[in-house]
Every structure is written in structure tokens, then in C-alpha cells.
């Protein structure tokens, strides 16, 4: 039981330290150093390839940082066509998530409360 208490204490300390380091991150944003003109042949070739894409998915995490606030969210974006797509946003630190779904019947917006369950297995 002492090992479990030490392990949980260490885990909590690591999580709090990680959160603090994110909160102390710089809020400065650098401007891009390369500008590509719209009539550039390589750019036009790239646009032609992009126009051939029919559908795609993207998953990842994004963050917003300003002097007043900062937050991050995980996202799962699915695009099939202009009438059928979906976006789900969730956070590690929150129990809420947002789900947008578009289909031929319309747009559905759902907010969900996710219940996180922590299971601790005691080894004897």
C-alpha cells in the first residue's frame, strides 16, 4: 500500500509539474520568413494536386496562447464532401467534449461529458 501511495504521489507531482511548465510558456509568435507569390508555378502545381483530393481525416492537438489565457484541445476532423463532415474536440484536463456532425439532414452539435475512470490494480 505504501508503494501505491508513493506511486500516486509521484504521478500527481509529474502531472502538476507538466501543467505548470505549459502555463509558463512564451506567448510570442514569429511571423513567417518566406513569402510565396500566388502566381508561382510550383504553388500552382501544388494547388492542382490539392484540388484532386476527395476526402481526408486529420487528428492532432492545437493550442491557443495569449497574454490573458491559454488552452489546448485534441481534435478529430473527418471530411468526405461539403455535405458530410465531422469534428470532435476534447481535452485532457476537462471532462467535456464537443462534436459537430454534418450530413444530408443538417448539422448536429453535441456536447458530452466524458467520465474518466481510473482503475488501480493492487498486486498481492
PDB file of N, CA and C in Angstrom, residues 17-109:
ATOM      1  N   UNK A  17       3.604  19.364 -12.448  1.00  0.00           N
ATOM      2  CA  UNK A  17       4.808  19.999 -12.993  1.00  0.00           C
ATOM      3  C   UNK A  17       4.650  20.238 -14.489  1.00  0.00           C
ATOM      4  N   UNK A  18       4.102  19.278 -15.204  1.00  0.00           N
ATOM      5  CA  UNK A  18       3.893  19.433 -16.650  1.00  0.00           C
ATOM      6  C   UNK A  18       2.914  20.562 -16.930  1.00  0.00           C
ATOM      7  N   UNK A  19       1.833  20.647 -16.166  1.00  0.00           N
ATOM      8  CA  UNK A  19       0.851  21.722 -16.358  1.00  0.00           C
ATOM      9  C   UNK A  19       1.491  23.081 -16.103  1.00  0.00           C
ATOM     10  N   UNK A  20       2.324  23.181 -15.088  1.00  0.00           N
ATOM     11  CA  UNK A  20       2.961  24.446 -14.755  1.00  0.00           C
ATOM     12  C   UNK A  20       3.926  24.880 -15.853  1.00  0.00           C
ATOM     13  N   UNK A  21       4.666  23.941 -16.441  1.00  0.00           N
ATOM     14  CA  UNK A  21       5.612  24.313 -17.496  1.00  0.00           C
ATOM     15  C   UNK A  21       4.878  24.813 -18.731  1.00  0.00           C
ATOM     16  N   UNK A  22       3.704  24.283 -19.032  1.00  0.00           N
ATOM     17  CA  UNK A  22       2.911  24.765 -20.165  1.00  0.00           C
ATOM     18  C   UNK A  22       2.389  26.162 -19.882  1.00  0.00           C
ATOM     19  N   UNK A  23       1.971  26.421 -18.660  1.00  0.00           N
ATOM     20  CA  UNK A  23       1.431  27.734 -18.319  1.00  0.00           C
ATOM     21  C   UNK A  23       2.495  28.821 -18.348  1.00  0.00           C
ATOM     22  N   UNK A  24       3.755  28.459 -18.169  1.00  0.00           N
ATOM     23  CA  UNK A  24       4.835  29.440 -18.183  1.00  0.00           C
ATOM     24  C   UNK A  24       5.470  29.609 -19.560  1.00  0.00           C
ATOM     25  N   UNK A  25       4.911  28.971 -20.590  1.00  0.00           N
ATOM     26  CA  UNK A  25       5.486  29.049 -21.934  1.00  0.00           C
ATOM     27  C   UNK A  25       5.338  30.455 -22.504  1.00  0.00           C
ATOM     28  N   UNK A  26       6.237  30.791 -23.393  1.00  0.00           N
ATOM     29  CA  UNK A  26       6.229  32.107 -24.032  1.00  0.00           C
ATOM     30  C   UNK A  26       4.980  32.271 -24.898  1.00  0.00           C
ATOM     31  N   UNK A  27       4.483  33.497 -25.010  1.00  0.00           N
ATOM     32  CA  UNK A  27       3.300  33.776 -25.831  1.00  0.00           C
ATOM     33  C   UNK A  27       3.663  34.517 -27.112  1.00  0.00           C
ATOM     34  N   UNK A  28       4.952  34.678 -27.394  1.00  0.00           N
ATOM     35  CA  UNK A  28       5.374  35.383 -28.602  1.00  0.00           C
ATOM     36  C   UNK A  28       5.200  34.495 -29.831  1.00  0.00           C
ATOM     37  N   UNK A  29       4.725  35.099 -30.926  1.00  0.00           N
ATOM     38  CA  UNK A  29       4.530  34.390 -32.186  1.00  0.00           C
ATOM     39  C   UNK A  29       5.398  35.048 -33.244  1.00  0.00           C
ATOM     40  N   UNK A  30       6.169  34.247 -33.965  1.00  0.00           N
ATOM     41  CA  UNK A  30       7.032  34.787 -35.009  1.00  0.00           C
ATOM     42  C   UNK A  30       6.308  34.795 -36.348  1.00  0.00           C
ATOM     43  N   UNK A  31       6.551  35.821 -37.138  1.00  0.00           N
ATOM     44  CA  UNK A  31       5.976  35.925 -38.474  1.00  0.00           C
ATOM     45  C   UNK A  31       6.745  35.009 -39.427  1.00  0.00           C
ATOM     46  N   UNK A  32       6.065  34.474 -40.470  1.00  0.00           N
ATOM     47  CA  UNK A  32       6.766  33.634 -41.450  1.00  0.00           C
ATOM     48  C   UNK A  32       7.864  34.427 -42.162  1.00  0.00           C
ATOM     49  N   UNK A  33       8.953  33.754 -42.486  1.00  0.00           N
ATOM     50  CA  UNK A  33      10.070  34.444 -43.140  1.00  0.00           C
ATOM     51  C   UNK A  33      10.052  34.256 -44.656  1.00  0.00           C
ATOM     52  N   UNK A  34       9.259  33.309 -45.162  1.00  0.00           N
ATOM     53  CA  UNK A  34       9.209  33.046 -46.598  1.00  0.00           C
ATOM     54  C   UNK A  34       7.828  33.419 -47.122  1.00  0.00           C
ATOM     55  N   UNK A  35       7.789  34.205 -48.171  1.00  0.00           N
ATOM     56  CA  UNK A  35       6.537  34.573 -48.832  1.00  0.00           C
ATOM     57  C   UNK A  35       6.538  33.955 -50.229  1.00  0.00           C
ATOM     58  N   UNK A  36       5.481  33.221 -50.593  1.00  0.00           N
ATOM     59  CA  UNK A  36       5.377  32.600 -51.913  1.00  0.00           C
ATOM     60  C   UNK A  36       4.306  33.346 -52.697  1.00  0.00           C
ATOM     61  N   UNK A  37       4.646  33.886 -53.870  1.00  0.00           N
ATOM     62  CA  UNK A  37       3.639  34.591 -54.670  1.00  0.00           C
ATOM     63  C   UNK A  37       2.597  33.614 -55.219  1.00  0.00           C
ATOM     64  N   UNK A  38       1.372  34.090 -55.391  1.00  0.00           N
ATOM     65  CA  UNK A  38       0.276  33.232 -55.862  1.00  0.00           C
ATOM     66  C   UNK A  38       0.471  32.760 -57.300  1.00  0.00           C
ATOM     67  N   UNK A  39       1.239  33.475 -58.095  1.00  0.00           N
ATOM     68  CA  UNK A  39       1.455  33.067 -59.485  1.00  0.00           C
ATOM     69  C   UNK A  39       2.695  32.184 -59.658  1.00  0.00           C
ATOM     70  N   UNK A  40       3.302  31.757 -58.573  1.00  0.00           N
ATOM     71  CA  UNK A  40       4.472  30.882 -58.613  1.00  0.00           C
ATOM     72  C   UNK A  40       4.076  29.538 -59.231  1.00  0.00           C
ATOM     73  N   UNK A  41       4.807  29.033 -60.244  1.00  0.00           N
ATOM     74  CA  UNK A  41       4.439  27.765 -60.892  1.00  0.00           C
ATOM     75  C   UNK A  41       4.388  26.576 -59.932  1.00  0.00           C
ATOM     76  N   UNK A  42       5.316  26.519 -59.002  1.00  0.00           N
ATOM     77  CA  UNK A  42       5.316  25.410 -58.038  1.00  0.00           C
ATOM     78  C   UNK A  42       4.068  25.470 -57.153  1.00  0.00           C
ATOM     79  N   UNK A  43       3.657  26.669 -56.753  1.00  0.00           N
ATOM     80  CA  UNK A  43       2.451  26.843 -55.949  1.00  0.00           C
ATOM     81  C   UNK A  43       1.215  26.449 -56.749  1.00  0.00           C
ATOM     82  N   UNK A  44       1.144  26.823 -58.018  1.00  0.00           N
ATOM     83  CA  UNK A  44       0.008  26.472 -58.870  1.00  0.00           C
ATOM     84  C   UNK A  44      -0.077  24.957 -59.067  1.00  0.00           C
ATOM     85  N   UNK A  45       1.078  24.301 -59.214  1.00  0.00           N
ATOM     86  CA  UNK A  45       1.104  22.844 -59.336  1.00  0.00           C
ATOM     87  C   UNK A  45       0.595  22.191 -58.047  1.00  0.00           C
ATOM     88  N   UNK A  46       0.980  22.745 -56.925  1.00  0.00           N
ATOM     89  CA  UNK A  46       0.527  22.235 -55.627  1.00  0.00           C
ATOM     90  C   UNK A  46      -0.989  22.395 -55.491  1.00  0.00           C
ATOM     91  N   UNK A  47      -1.526  23.542 -55.892  1.00  0.00           N
ATOM     92  CA  UNK A  47      -2.976  23.763 -55.833  1.00  0.00           C
ATOM     93  C   UNK A  47      -3.728  22.780 -56.721  1.00  0.00           C
ATOM     94  N   UNK A  48      -3.170  22.456 -57.890  1.00  0.00           N
ATOM     95  CA  UNK A  48      -3.804  21.489 -58.787  1.00  0.00           C
ATOM     96  C   UNK A  48      -3.878  20.114 -58.131  1.00  0.00           C
ATOM     97  N   UNK A  49      -2.813  19.709 -57.435  1.00  0.00           N
ATOM     98  CA  UNK A  49      -2.825  18.423 -56.728  1.00  0.00           C
ATOM     99  C   UNK A  49      -3.845  18.433 -55.591  1.00  0.00           C
ATOM    100  N   UNK A  50      -3.932  19.549 -54.872  1.00  0.00           N
ATOM    101  CA  UNK A  50      -4.894  19.647 -53.769  1.00  0.00           C
ATOM    102  C   UNK A  50      -6.328  19.534 -54.262  1.00  0.00           C
ATOM    103  N   UNK A  51      -6.613  20.059 -55.448  1.00  0.00           N
ATOM    104  CA  UNK A  51      -7.985  20.022 -55.969  1.00  0.00           C
ATOM    105  C   UNK A  51      -8.435  18.602 -56.293  1.00  0.00           C
ATOM    106  N   UNK A  52      -7.519  17.646 -56.396  1.00  0.00           N
ATOM    107  CA  UNK A  52      -7.860  16.255 -56.691  1.00  0.00           C
ATOM    108  C   UNK A  52      -8.253  15.466 -55.442  1.00  0.00           C
ATOM    109  N   UNK A  53      -8.045  16.004 -54.270  1.00  0.00           N
ATOM    110  CA  UNK A  53      -8.366  15.300 -53.025  1.00  0.00           C
ATOM    111  C   UNK A  53      -9.881  15.235 -52.854  1.00  0.00           C
ATOM    112  N   UNK A  54     -10.402  14.033 -52.612  1.00  0.00           N
ATOM    113  CA  UNK A  54     -11.840  13.831 -52.450  1.00  0.00           C
ATOM    114  C   UNK A  54     -12.280  13.901 -50.985  1.00  0.00           C
ATOM    115  N   UNK A  55     -11.519  13.321 -50.103  1.00  0.00           N
ATOM    116  CA  UNK A  55     -11.861  13.309 -48.683  1.00  0.00           C
ATOM    117  C   UNK A  55     -10.603  13.064 -47.868  1.00  0.00           C
ATOM    118  N   UNK A  56     -10.670  13.372 -46.568  1.00  0.00           N
ATOM    119  CA  UNK A  56      -9.489  13.194 -45.729  1.00  0.00           C
ATOM    120  C   UNK A  56      -9.886  13.205 -44.259  1.00  0.00           C
ATOM    121  N   UNK A  57      -8.961  12.777 -43.425  1.00  0.00           N
ATOM    122  CA  UNK A  57      -9.127  12.866 -41.974  1.00  0.00           C
ATOM    123  C   UNK A  57      -7.865  13.495 -41.394  1.00  0.00           C
ATOM    124  N   UNK A  58      -8.028  14.133 -40.271  1.00  0.00           N
ATOM    125  CA  UNK A  58      -6.889  14.730 -39.572  1.00  0.00           C
ATOM    126  C   UNK A  58      -7.137  14.620 -38.075  1.00  0.00           C
ATOM    127  N   UNK A  59      -6.121  14.228 -37.352  1.00  0.00           N
ATOM    128  CA  UNK A  59      -6.204  14.187 -35.893  1.00  0.00           C
ATOM    129  C   UNK A  59      -4.973  14.879 -35.333  1.00  0.00           C
ATOM    130  N   UNK A  60      -5.123  15.434 -34.165  1.00  0.00           N
ATOM    131  CA  UNK A  60      -3.988  16.102 -33.550  1.00  0.00           C
ATOM    132  C   UNK A  60      -4.390  16.932 -32.359  1.00  0.00           C
ATOM    133  N   UNK A  61      -3.582  17.912 -32.073  1.00  0.00           N
ATOM    134  CA  UNK A  61      -3.814  18.795 -30.933  1.00  0.00           C
ATOM    135  C   UNK A  61      -3.423  20.203 -31.346  1.00  0.00           C
ATOM    136  N   UNK A  62      -4.192  21.183 -30.900  1.00  0.00           N
ATOM    137  CA  UNK A  62      -3.848  22.573 -31.157  1.00  0.00           C
ATOM    138  C   UNK A  62      -3.917  23.339 -29.853  1.00  0.00           C
ATOM    139  N   UNK A  63      -3.277  24.467 -29.827  1.00  0.00           N
ATOM    140  CA  UNK A  63      -3.288  25.301 -28.629  1.00  0.00           C
ATOM    141  C   UNK A  63      -3.479  26.756 -28.981  1.00  0.00           C
ATOM    142  N   UNK A  64      -4.003  27.500 -28.047  1.00  0.00           N
ATOM    143  CA  UNK A  64      -4.178  28.940 -28.189  1.00  0.00           C
ATOM    144  C   UNK A  64      -3.491  29.594 -27.001  1.00  0.00           C
ATOM    145  N   UNK A  65      -2.619  30.550 -27.290  1.00  0.00           N
ATOM    146  CA  UNK A  65      -1.893  31.244 -26.228  1.00  0.00           C
ATOM    147  C   UNK A  65      -2.011  32.737 -26.459  1.00  0.00           C
ATOM    148  N   UNK A  66      -2.465  33.440 -25.452  1.00  0.00           N
ATOM    149  CA  UNK A  66      -2.482  34.905 -25.474  1.00  0.00           C
ATOM    150  C   UNK A  66      -2.019  35.375 -24.102  1.00  0.00           C
ATOM    151  N   UNK A  67      -1.750  36.657 -23.939  1.00  0.00           N
ATOM    152  CA  UNK A  67      -1.347  37.131 -22.610  1.00  0.00           C
ATOM    153  C   UNK A  67      -2.416  36.907 -21.541  1.00  0.00           C
ATOM    154  N   UNK A  68      -3.687  36.848 -21.946  1.00  0.00           N
ATOM    155  CA  UNK A  68      -4.775  36.692 -20.971  1.00  0.00           C
ATOM    156  C   UNK A  68      -5.132  35.240 -20.670  1.00  0.00           C
ATOM    157  N   UNK A  69      -5.018  34.374 -21.675  1.00  0.00           N
ATOM    158  CA  UNK A  69      -5.446  32.991 -21.473  1.00  0.00           C
ATOM    159  C   UNK A  69      -4.691  32.055 -22.409  1.00  0.00           C
ATOM    160  N   UNK A  70      -4.795  30.778 -22.114  1.00  0.00           N
ATOM    161  CA  UNK A  70      -4.216  29.748 -22.966  1.00  0.00           C
ATOM    162  C   UNK A  70      -4.984  28.451 -22.749  1.00  0.00           C
ATOM    163  N   UNK A  71      -5.139  27.689 -23.805  1.00  0.00           N
ATOM    164  CA  UNK A  71      -5.780  26.386 -23.698  1.00  0.00           C
ATOM    165  C   UNK A  71      -5.335  25.521 -24.869  1.00  0.00           C
ATOM    166  N   UNK A  72      -5.594  24.229 -24.752  1.00  0.00           N
ATOM    167  CA  UNK A  72      -5.307  23.308 -25.848  1.00  0.00           C
ATOM    168  C   UNK A  72      -6.440  22.299 -25.939  1.00  0.00           C
ATOM    169  N   UNK A  73      -6.552  21.680 -27.100  1.00  0.00           N
ATOM    170  CA  UNK A  73      -7.609  20.717 -27.324  1.00  0.00           C
ATOM    171  C   UNK A  73      -7.140  19.678 -28.337  1.00  0.00           C
ATOM    172  N   UNK A  74      -7.606  18.467 -28.174  1.00  0.00           N
ATOM    173  CA  UNK A  74      -7.389  17.423 -29.172  1.00  0.00           C
ATOM    174  C   UNK A  74      -8.511  17.544 -30.192  1.00  0.00           C
ATOM    175  N   UNK A  75      -8.219  17.222 -31.447  1.00  0.00           N
ATOM    176  CA  UNK A  75      -9.265  17.267 -32.456  1.00  0.00           C
ATOM    177  C   UNK A  75      -9.217  16.025 -33.333  1.00  0.00           C
ATOM    178  N   UNK A  76     -10.369  15.692 -33.881  1.00  0.00           N
ATOM    179  CA  UNK A  76     -10.512  14.614 -34.849  1.00  0.00           C
ATOM    180  C   UNK A  76     -11.432  15.149 -35.944  1.00  0.00           C
ATOM    181  N   UNK A  77     -10.888  15.439 -37.111  1.00  0.00           N
ATOM    182  CA  UNK A  77     -11.625  16.033 -38.218  1.00  0.00           C
ATOM    183  C   UNK A  77     -11.759  14.990 -39.324  1.00  0.00           C
ATOM    184  N   UNK A  78     -12.969  14.818 -39.835  1.00  0.00           N
ATOM    185  CA  UNK A  78     -13.247  13.871 -40.909  1.00  0.00           C
ATOM    186  C   UNK A  78     -14.022  14.614 -41.990  1.00  0.00           C
ATOM    187  N   UNK A  79     -13.503  14.640 -43.219  1.00  0.00           N
ATOM    188  CA  UNK A  79     -14.155  15.335 -44.324  1.00  0.00           C
ATOM    189  C   UNK A  79     -14.343  14.356 -45.470  1.00  0.00           C
ATOM    190  N   UNK A  80     -15.601  14.185 -45.884  1.00  0.00           N
ATOM    191  CA  UNK A  80     -15.904  13.324 -47.019  1.00  0.00           C
ATOM    192  C   UNK A  80     -16.272  14.164 -48.234  1.00  0.00           C
ATOM    193  N   UNK A  81     -17.149  15.146 -48.025  1.00  0.00           N
ATOM    194  CA  UNK A  81     -17.556  16.082 -49.069  1.00  0.00           C
ATOM    195  C   UNK A  81     -18.172  17.301 -48.381  1.00  0.00           C
ATOM    196  N   UNK A  82     -18.577  18.333 -49.142  1.00  0.00           N
ATOM    197  CA  UNK A  82     -19.107  19.537 -48.483  1.00  0.00           C
ATOM    198  C   UNK A  82     -20.370  19.305 -47.648  1.00  0.00           C
ATOM    199  N   UNK A  83     -21.043  18.177 -47.859  1.00  0.00           N
ATOM    200  CA  UNK A  83     -22.271  17.905 -47.112  1.00  0.00           C
ATOM    201  C   UNK A  83     -22.039  16.914 -45.979  1.00  0.00           C
ATOM    202  N   UNK A  84     -20.941  16.216 -45.992  1.00  0.00           N
ATOM    203  CA  UNK A  84     -20.693  15.188 -44.978  1.00  0.00           C
ATOM    204  C   UNK A  84     -19.303  15.367 -44.372  1.00  0.00           C
ATOM    205  N   UNK A  85     -19.286  15.833 -43.108  1.00  0.00           N
ATOM    206  CA  UNK A  85     -18.025  16.009 -42.391  1.00  0.00           C
ATOM    207  C   UNK A  85     -18.297  16.020 -40.900  1.00  0.00           C
ATOM    208  N   UNK A  86     -17.258  15.906 -40.098  1.00  0.00           N
ATOM    209  CA  UNK A  86     -17.412  15.911 -38.648  1.00  0.00           C
ATOM    210  C   UNK A  86     -16.159  16.418 -37.959  1.00  0.00           C
ATOM    211  N   UNK A  87     -16.357  16.987 -36.793  1.00  0.00           N
ATOM    212  CA  UNK A  87     -15.253  17.493 -35.979  1.00  0.00           C
ATOM    213  C   UNK A  87     -15.552  17.186 -34.523  1.00  0.00           C
ATOM    214  N   UNK A  88     -14.576  16.593 -33.841  1.00  0.00           N
ATOM    215  CA  UNK A  88     -14.711  16.334 -32.406  1.00  0.00           C
ATOM    216  C   UNK A  88     -13.552  17.007 -31.684  1.00  0.00           C
ATOM    217  N   UNK A  89     -13.879  17.762 -30.630  1.00  0.00           N
ATOM    218  CA  UNK A  89     -12.883  18.455 -29.815  1.00  0.00           C
ATOM    219  C   UNK A  89     -12.961  17.928 -28.393  1.00  0.00           C
ATOM    220  N   UNK A  90     -11.811  17.646 -27.790  1.00  0.00           N
ATOM    221  CA  UNK A  90     -11.784  17.176 -26.405  1.00  0.00           C
ATOM    222  C   UNK A  90     -10.481  17.629 -25.762  1.00  0.00           C
ATOM    223  N   UNK A  91     -10.437  17.544 -24.444  1.00  0.00           N
ATOM    224  CA  UNK A  91      -9.266  17.998 -23.702  1.00  0.00           C
ATOM    225  C   UNK A  91      -8.864  16.959 -22.671  1.00  0.00           C
ATOM    226  N   UNK A  92      -7.572  16.907 -22.376  1.00  0.00           N
ATOM    227  CA  UNK A  92      -7.091  16.003 -21.330  1.00  0.00           C
ATOM    228  C   UNK A  92      -7.521  16.467 -19.946  1.00  0.00           C
ATOM    229  N   UNK A  93      -7.579  17.771 -19.749  1.00  0.00           N
ATOM    230  CA  UNK A  93      -7.846  18.312 -18.419  1.00  0.00           C
ATOM    231  C   UNK A  93      -9.326  18.540 -18.142  1.00  0.00           C
ATOM    232  N   UNK A  94     -10.171  18.373 -19.136  1.00  0.00           N
ATOM    233  CA  UNK A  94     -11.603  18.606 -18.967  1.00  0.00           C
ATOM    234  C   UNK A  94     -12.355  17.306 -19.209  1.00  0.00           C
ATOM    235  N   UNK A  95     -13.543  17.221 -18.656  1.00  0.00           N
ATOM    236  CA  UNK A  95     -14.365  16.032 -18.872  1.00  0.00           C
ATOM    237  C   UNK A  95     -15.412  16.284 -19.949  1.00  0.00           C
ATOM    238  N   UNK A  96     -15.303  17.393 -20.654  1.00  0.00           N
ATOM    239  CA  UNK A  96     -16.287  17.731 -21.679  1.00  0.00           C
ATOM    240  C   UNK A  96     -15.676  17.594 -23.067  1.00  0.00           C
ATOM    241  N   UNK A  97     -16.533  17.294 -24.038  1.00  0.00           N
ATOM    242  CA  UNK A  97     -16.098  17.287 -25.429  1.00  0.00           C
ATOM    243  C   UNK A  97     -17.224  17.841 -26.291  1.00  0.00           C
ATOM    244  N   UNK A  98     -16.861  18.272 -27.480  1.00  0.00           N
ATOM    245  CA  UNK A  98     -17.810  18.862 -28.419  1.00  0.00           C
ATOM    246  C   UNK A  98     -17.719  18.088 -29.719  1.00  0.00           C
ATOM    247  N   UNK A  99     -18.871  17.754 -30.292  1.00  0.00           N
ATOM    248  CA  UNK A  99     -18.886  17.001 -31.535  1.00  0.00           C
ATOM    249  C   UNK A  99     -19.827  17.683 -32.521  1.00  0.00           C
ATOM    250  N   UNK A 100     -19.290  18.041 -33.687  1.00  0.00           N
ATOM    251  CA  UNK A 100     -20.079  18.611 -34.775  1.00  0.00           C
ATOM    252  C   UNK A 100     -20.150  17.569 -35.881  1.00  0.00           C
ATOM    253  N   UNK A 101     -21.355  17.315 -36.384  1.00  0.00           N
ATOM    254  CA  UNK A 101     -21.515  16.367 -37.483  1.00  0.00           C
ATOM    255  C   UNK A 101     -22.445  16.969 -38.522  1.00  0.00           C
ATOM    256  N   UNK A 102     -22.016  16.947 -39.778  1.00  0.00           N
ATOM    257  CA  UNK A 102     -22.828  17.460 -40.875  1.00  0.00           C
ATOM    258  C   UNK A 102     -23.119  16.301 -41.810  1.00  0.00           C
ATOM    259  N   UNK A 103     -24.401  16.139 -42.167  1.00  0.00           N
ATOM    260  CA  UNK A 103     -24.800  15.158 -43.163  1.00  0.00           C
ATOM    261  C   UNK A 103     -25.940  15.754 -43.985  1.00  0.00           C
ATOM    262  N   UNK A 104     -26.573  14.958 -44.840  1.00  0.00           N
ATOM    263  CA  UNK A 104     -27.609  15.497 -45.728  1.00  0.00           C
ATOM    264  C   UNK A 104     -28.835  16.006 -44.971  1.00  0.00           C
ATOM    265  N   UNK A 105     -29.014  15.586 -43.719  1.00  0.00           N
ATOM    266  CA  UNK A 105     -30.161  16.059 -42.929  1.00  0.00           C
ATOM    267  C   UNK A 105     -29.873  17.372 -42.211  1.00  0.00           C
ATOM    268  N   UNK A 106     -28.603  17.774 -42.109  1.00  0.00           N
ATOM    269  CA  UNK A 106     -28.268  19.029 -41.444  1.00  0.00           C
ATOM    270  C   UNK A 106     -27.042  18.897 -40.559  1.00  0.00           C
ATOM    271  N   UNK A 107     -26.867  19.885 -39.697  1.00  0.00           N
ATOM    272  CA  UNK A 107     -25.715  19.941 -38.797  1.00  0.00           C
ATOM    273  C   UNK A 107     -26.167  19.616 -37.379  1.00  0.00           C
ATOM    274  N   UNK A 108     -25.471  18.710 -36.719  1.00  0.00           N
ATOM    275  CA  UNK A 108     -25.761  18.332 -35.342  1.00  0.00           C
ATOM    276  C   UNK A 108     -24.589  18.759 -34.467  1.00  0.00           C
ATOM    277  N   UNK A 109     -24.901  19.408 -33.356  1.00  0.00           N
ATOM    278  CA  UNK A 109     -23.888  19.814 -32.388  1.00  0.00           C
ATOM    279  C   UNK A 109     -24.195  19.098 -31.081  1.00  0.00           C
TER     280      UNK A 109
END
